[in-house]
mmCIF file of C-alpha atoms in Angstrom:
data_model
loop_
_atom_site.group_PDB
_atom_site.id
_atom_site.type_symbol
_atom_site.label_atom_id
_atom_site.label_comp_id
_atom_site.label_asym_id
_atom_site.label_seq_id
_atom_site.Cartn_x
_atom_site.Cartn_y
_atom_site.Cartn_z
ATOM 1 C CA MET A 1 129.414 98.307 116.026
ATOM 2 C CA GLU A 2 127.066 95.108 116.626
ATOM 3 C CA LEU A 3 123.502 94.913 115.808
ATOM 4 C CA PHE A 4 121.866 92.437 117.943
ATOM 5 C CA ALA A 5 118.765 90.953 115.787
ATOM 6 C CA SER A 6 116.257 88.359 115.401
ATOM 7 C CA PRO A 7 115.360 87.229 111.881
ATOM 8 C CA LEU A 8 112.695 89.117 110.189
ATOM 9 C CA ALA A 9 111.763 90.910 113.472
ATOM 10 C CA CYS A 10 111.666 94.636 113.891
ATOM 11 C CA SER A 11 115.520 94.853 113.925
ATOM 12 C CA LEU A 12 115.418 93.915 110.157
ATOM 13 C CA ALA A 13 114.767 97.611 109.518
ATOM 14 C CA SER A 14 117.928 98.633 111.209
ATOM 15 C CA HIS A 15 119.631 95.760 109.419
ATOM 16 C CA ILE A 16 118.468 97.299 106.075
ATOM 17 C CA THR A 17 119.733 100.699 107.351
ATOM 18 C CA ALA A 18 123.092 99.556 107.996
ATOM 19 C CA VAL A 19 123.452 97.807 104.623
ATOM 20 C CA GLU A 20 121.798 100.794 102.984
ATOM 21 C CA ALA A 21 124.345 103.113 104.549
ATOM 22 C CA GLY A 22 127.359 100.975 103.754
ATOM 23 C CA LEU A 23 128.336 101.000 107.615
ATOM 24 C CA PRO A 24 130.529 98.516 109.127
ATOM 25 C CA VAL A 25 127.968 96.673 111.469
ATOM 26 C CA LYS A 26 128.218 93.130 112.558
ATOM 27 C CA VAL A 27 124.800 91.586 112.662
ATOM 28 C CA ARG A 28 124.554 89.052 115.607
ATOM 29 C CA PHE A 29 121.435 86.970 115.656
ATOM 30 C CA ILE A 30 119.928 86.149 119.185
ATOM 31 C CA GLU A 31 117.934 82.987 119.781
ATOM 32 C CA ASN A 32 116.157 82.121 123.235
ATOM 33 C CA LYS A 33 117.456 85.268 124.907
ATOM 34 C CA LYS A 34 121.132 83.914 123.969
ATOM 35 C CA THR A 35 123.521 85.578 121.968
ATOM 36 C CA ASP A 36 125.194 83.658 119.027
ATOM 37 C CA ASP A 37 128.138 83.115 121.435
ATOM 38 C CA GLY A 38 125.875 81.654 124.084
ATOM 39 C CA GLY A 39 126.033 84.819 126.191
ATOM 40 C CA ASP A 40 123.147 86.107 128.240
ATOM 41 C CA TYR A 41 121.258 88.589 126.009
ATOM 42 C CA TYR A 42 119.785 90.364 128.906
ATOM 43 C CA ALA A 43 123.278 91.487 129.691
ATOM 44 C CA ILE A 44 123.231 93.592 126.695
ATOM 45 C CA SER A 45 119.417 94.314 126.718
ATOM 46 C CA ALA A 46 117.737 94.576 129.977
ATOM 47 C CA LYS A 47 114.477 94.549 128.076
ATOM 48 C CA GLY A 48 115.567 91.373 126.259
ATOM 49 C CA TYR A 49 114.151 92.569 122.969
ATOM 50 C CA VAL A 50 115.775 93.759 119.645
ATOM 51 C CA PRO A 51 117.049 95.687 118.212
ATOM 52 C CA ALA A 52 120.080 96.505 120.345
ATOM 53 C CA LEU A 53 123.080 98.435 118.724
ATOM 54 C CA ARG A 54 126.140 98.058 120.657
ATOM 55 C CA LEU A 55 128.492 101.142 119.759
ATOM 56 C CA GLU A 56 132.014 101.001 119.539
ATOM 57 C CA ASP A 57 132.518 102.426 123.223
ATOM 58 C CA GLY A 58 130.382 99.748 124.470
ATOM 59 C CA LYS A 59 127.171 101.745 125.107
ATOM 60 C CA VAL A 60 123.873 100.460 123.597
ATOM 61 C CA LEU A 61 120.916 101.720 122.099
ATOM 62 C CA ASN A 62 117.804 99.536 122.378
ATOM 63 C CA GLU A 63 114.821 101.253 120.595
ATOM 64 C CA GLY A 64 114.243 100.973 117.068
ATOM 65 C CA PRO A 65 113.591 104.656 116.158
ATOM 66 C CA SER A 66 116.915 105.859 117.920
ATOM 67 C CA VAL A 67 118.540 102.800 116.547
ATOM 68 C CA LEU A 68 117.526 103.617 113.173
ATOM 69 C CA GLN A 69 118.271 107.345 113.386
ATOM 70 C CA TYR A 70 121.710 106.855 114.846
ATOM 71 C CA LEU A 71 122.552 104.661 111.975
ATOM 72 C CA ALA A 72 121.429 107.163 109.469
ATOM 73 C CA ASP A 73 123.199 110.028 110.969
ATOM 74 C CA ARG A 74 126.527 108.245 111.224
ATOM 75 C CA LYS A 75 126.148 108.267 107.133
ATOM 76 C CA PRO A 76 124.411 111.667 106.445
ATOM 77 C CA GLU A 77 125.569 111.320 102.788
ATOM 78 C CA ALA A 78 123.127 108.421 102.316
ATOM 79 C CA GLY A 79 120.052 110.682 102.832
ATOM 80 C CA LEU A 80 118.286 108.018 105.273
ATOM 81 C CA ALA A 81 117.476 110.890 107.693
ATOM 82 C CA PRO A 82 116.783 114.578 106.822
ATOM 83 C CA ALA A 83 119.128 116.946 108.749
ATOM 84 C CA TRP A 84 118.448 117.908 112.151
ATOM 85 C CA GLY A 85 116.579 121.207 112.492
ATOM 86 C CA THR A 86 114.391 120.579 109.233
ATOM 87 C CA LEU A 87 110.803 120.014 109.261
ATOM 88 C CA GLU A 88 111.375 117.057 107.398
ATOM 89 C CA ARG A 89 113.396 115.649 110.209
ATOM 90 C CA TYR A 90 110.310 115.865 112.612
ATOM 91 C CA GLU A 91 108.185 114.492 109.978
ATOM 92 C CA LEU A 92 110.521 111.610 109.990
ATOM 93 C CA ILE A 93 110.309 111.234 113.802
ATOM 94 C CA ASP A 94 106.566 111.626 113.553
ATOM 95 C CA THR A 95 106.321 108.689 111.124
ATOM 96 C CA LEU A 96 108.695 106.496 113.039
ATOM 97 C CA ASN A 97 106.646 107.039 116.396
ATOM 98 C CA TYR A 98 103.399 106.094 114.725
ATOM 99 C CA LEU A 99 104.911 103.076 113.084
ATOM 100 C CA SER A 100 106.563 101.783 116.528
ATOM 101 C CA THR A 101 103.489 102.710 118.866
ATOM 102 C CA GLU A 102 100.209 102.344 116.761
ATOM 103 C CA VAL A 103 101.651 99.461 114.248
ATOM 104 C CA HIS A 104 104.068 97.688 115.847
ATOM 105 C CA LYS A 105 103.211 97.854 119.552
ATOM 106 C CA ARG A 106 99.385 98.359 119.314
ATOM 107 C CA ILE A 107 98.703 95.836 116.633
ATOM 108 C CA PHE A 108 101.565 93.259 116.279
ATOM 109 C CA ALA A 109 102.805 93.116 119.799
ATOM 110 C CA ASN A 110 99.176 91.681 120.498
ATOM 111 C CA VAL A 111 98.659 89.644 117.368
ATOM 112 C CA PHE A 112 102.202 87.978 118.148
ATOM 113 C CA SER A 113 101.799 87.797 121.834
ATOM 114 C CA GLN A 114 101.920 84.226 123.261
ATOM 115 C CA THR A 115 100.190 85.340 126.600
ATOM 116 C CA ALA A 116 97.610 87.820 125.122
ATOM 117 C CA ALA A 117 93.987 87.028 125.663
ATOM 118 C CA GLU A 118 91.724 86.168 122.381
ATOM 119 C CA PRO A 119 89.579 89.070 122.729
ATOM 120 C CA THR A 120 92.745 91.425 122.595
ATOM 121 C CA LYS A 121 94.367 89.594 119.652
ATOM 122 C CA ALA A 122 90.916 90.233 117.911
ATOM 123 C CA ALA A 123 90.692 93.867 118.726
ATOM 124 C CA ALA A 124 94.359 94.149 117.280
ATOM 125 C CA ARG A 125 93.350 92.146 114.208
ATOM 126 C CA ALA A 126 90.459 94.584 113.685
ATOM 127 C CA LEU A 127 92.784 97.641 113.564
ATOM 128 C CA MET A 128 94.595 96.228 110.582
ATOM 129 C CA GLU A 129 92.582 97.391 107.993
ATOM 130 C CA PRO A 130 91.698 100.781 109.292
ATOM 131 C CA THR A 131 95.547 101.287 109.833
ATOM 132 C CA LEU A 132 96.369 100.462 106.305
ATOM 133 C CA ASP A 133 93.717 102.882 104.999
ATOM 134 C CA TYR A 134 95.507 105.411 106.876
ATOM 135 C CA LEU A 135 98.871 104.709 105.790
ATOM 136 C CA ALA A 136 97.565 104.658 102.091
ATOM 137 C CA LYS A 137 96.488 108.180 102.730
ATOM 138 C CA ARG A 138 99.588 109.123 104.319
ATOM 139 C CA LEU A 139 101.798 107.743 101.531
ATOM 140 C CA GLY A 140 99.715 109.104 98.652
ATOM 141 C CA ASP A 141 101.099 108.746 95.237
ATOM 142 C CA ARG A 142 104.568 109.022 96.734
ATOM 143 C CA GLU A 143 107.275 105.988 96.706
ATOM 144 C CA THR A 144 108.562 106.920 100.195
ATOM 145 C CA LEU A 145 107.005 107.774 103.402
ATOM 146 C CA VAL A 146 108.989 110.877 104.062
ATOM 147 C CA GLY A 147 110.381 113.249 101.491
ATOM 148 C CA SER A 148 111.112 112.102 97.946
ATOM 149 C CA HIS A 149 114.011 109.659 98.955
ATOM 150 C CA PHE A 150 114.097 106.194 100.925
ATOM 151 C CA THR A 151 114.819 106.653 104.504
ATOM 152 C CA VAL A 152 114.706 104.547 107.818
ATOM 153 C CA ALA A 153 111.106 105.183 107.719
ATOM 154 C CA ASP A 154 110.682 103.112 104.873
ATOM 155 C CA ALA A 155 113.049 100.344 105.908
ATOM 156 C CA TYR A 156 110.789 100.144 109.010
ATOM 157 C CA PHE A 157 107.540 100.319 107.027
ATOM 158 C CA VAL A 158 108.506 97.406 104.793
ATOM 159 C CA THR A 159 109.446 95.272 107.734
ATOM 160 C CA LEU A 160 106.098 95.911 109.108
ATOM 161 C CA LEU A 161 104.481 95.019 105.690
ATOM 162 C CA ASN A 162 106.338 91.867 105.916
ATOM 163 C CA TRP A 163 104.149 90.978 109.192
ATOM 164 C CA PHE A 164 100.863 92.168 107.442
ATOM 165 C CA GLY A 165 101.563 89.536 104.921
ATOM 166 C CA PHE A 166 102.598 86.892 107.279
ATOM 167 C CA VAL A 167 99.494 87.097 109.162
ATOM 168 C CA GLY A 168 97.540 86.938 105.876
ATOM 169 C CA VAL A 169 96.368 90.304 104.822
ATOM 170 C CA ASP A 170 96.118 90.903 101.316
ATOM 171 C CA LEU A 171 98.082 93.996 100.422
ATOM 172 C CA LYS A 172 96.462 94.142 96.943
ATOM 173 C CA LYS A 173 93.284 95.686 98.611
ATOM 174 C CA TRP A 174 95.692 98.991 99.134
ATOM 175 C CA PRO A 175 97.295 99.108 95.568
ATOM 176 C CA THR A 176 99.585 102.211 96.196
ATOM 177 C CA ILE A 177 101.041 100.083 99.350
ATOM 178 C CA ASP A 178 101.322 97.126 97.439
ATOM 179 C CA ALA A 179 102.905 98.760 94.549
ATOM 180 C CA TYR A 180 105.318 100.398 97.334
ATOM 181 C CA TYR A 181 105.961 97.353 98.873
ATOM 182 C CA GLN A 182 106.986 95.390 95.641
ATOM 183 C CA LYS A 183 109.194 98.161 94.557
ATOM 184 C CA HIS A 184 111.128 98.290 97.635
ATOM 185 C CA LEU A 185 111.434 94.565 97.948
ATOM 186 C CA LYS A 186 113.669 94.776 95.227
ATOM 187 C CA ARG A 187 115.950 97.397 96.510
ATOM 188 C CA PRO A 188 119.297 95.742 96.962
ATOM 189 C CA SER A 189 119.925 96.677 100.545
ATOM 190 C CA VAL A 190 116.327 95.076 101.574
ATOM 191 C CA ALA A 191 116.926 91.976 99.327
ATOM 192 C CA HIS A 192 120.548 91.801 100.980
ATOM 193 C CA ALA A 193 119.130 92.130 104.394
ATOM 194 C CA MET A 194 116.106 89.892 103.819
ATOM 195 C CA GLY A 195 118.170 87.059 102.231
ATOM 196 C CA ILE A 196 120.443 86.906 105.210
ATOM 197 C CA GLU A 197 117.497 86.920 107.874
ATOM 198 C CA MET A 198 115.402 84.206 105.698
ATOM 199 C CA ALA A 199 118.531 82.008 105.502
ATOM 200 C CA GLU A 200 118.952 82.367 109.435
ATOM 201 C CA ARG A 201 115.102 81.268 109.707
ATOM 202 C CA LYS A 202 115.646 78.382 107.473
ATOM 203 C CA ARG A 203 118.580 77.287 109.451
ATOM 204 C CA ARG A 204 116.789 77.091 112.641
ATOM 205 C CA ALA A 205 113.667 75.314 111.088
ATOM 206 C CA ALA A 206 115.953 72.691 109.687
#
């Protein structure tokens, strides 16, 4: 399988998941809508965004929640997603949908947009603290968002917490979230994937 990604973008969650599961996934970074071999990324992802997971048969998944769950289901013994048919699986879907729509799209898609008007950006920034308040309640005193084991929801949440820090939000205002974040940054799969992606960012900046 091939995972088309952009360094430290939302595709990081899929990269972490692939590493955590020990799956044979080749990560291919895109830049300026070009693949690492100079190809047109739109030929792979008609929407032009990441992640895109190209399967062995050439089919492509192109939405974060579906890519994350597909990868998790390829290695069920890794416990990255609860089994289908259980309540916990639907709690996972509930969490992934919230992170992808209310946090990723509603907040950060506007904050990072190069075309959004400043009032739109300001409205998105105003949602950050209430959103973290809610996520702190959802996390409670647990170390994972869903159940008692690290899942794809945690891979996604850690990715989004990177972004909160990038825009200057002090996570120490939410001690349970900050402790959660610091703990998972040390997780081998997270550290490995982030190390690769940070190196790619540095390479581009050089």
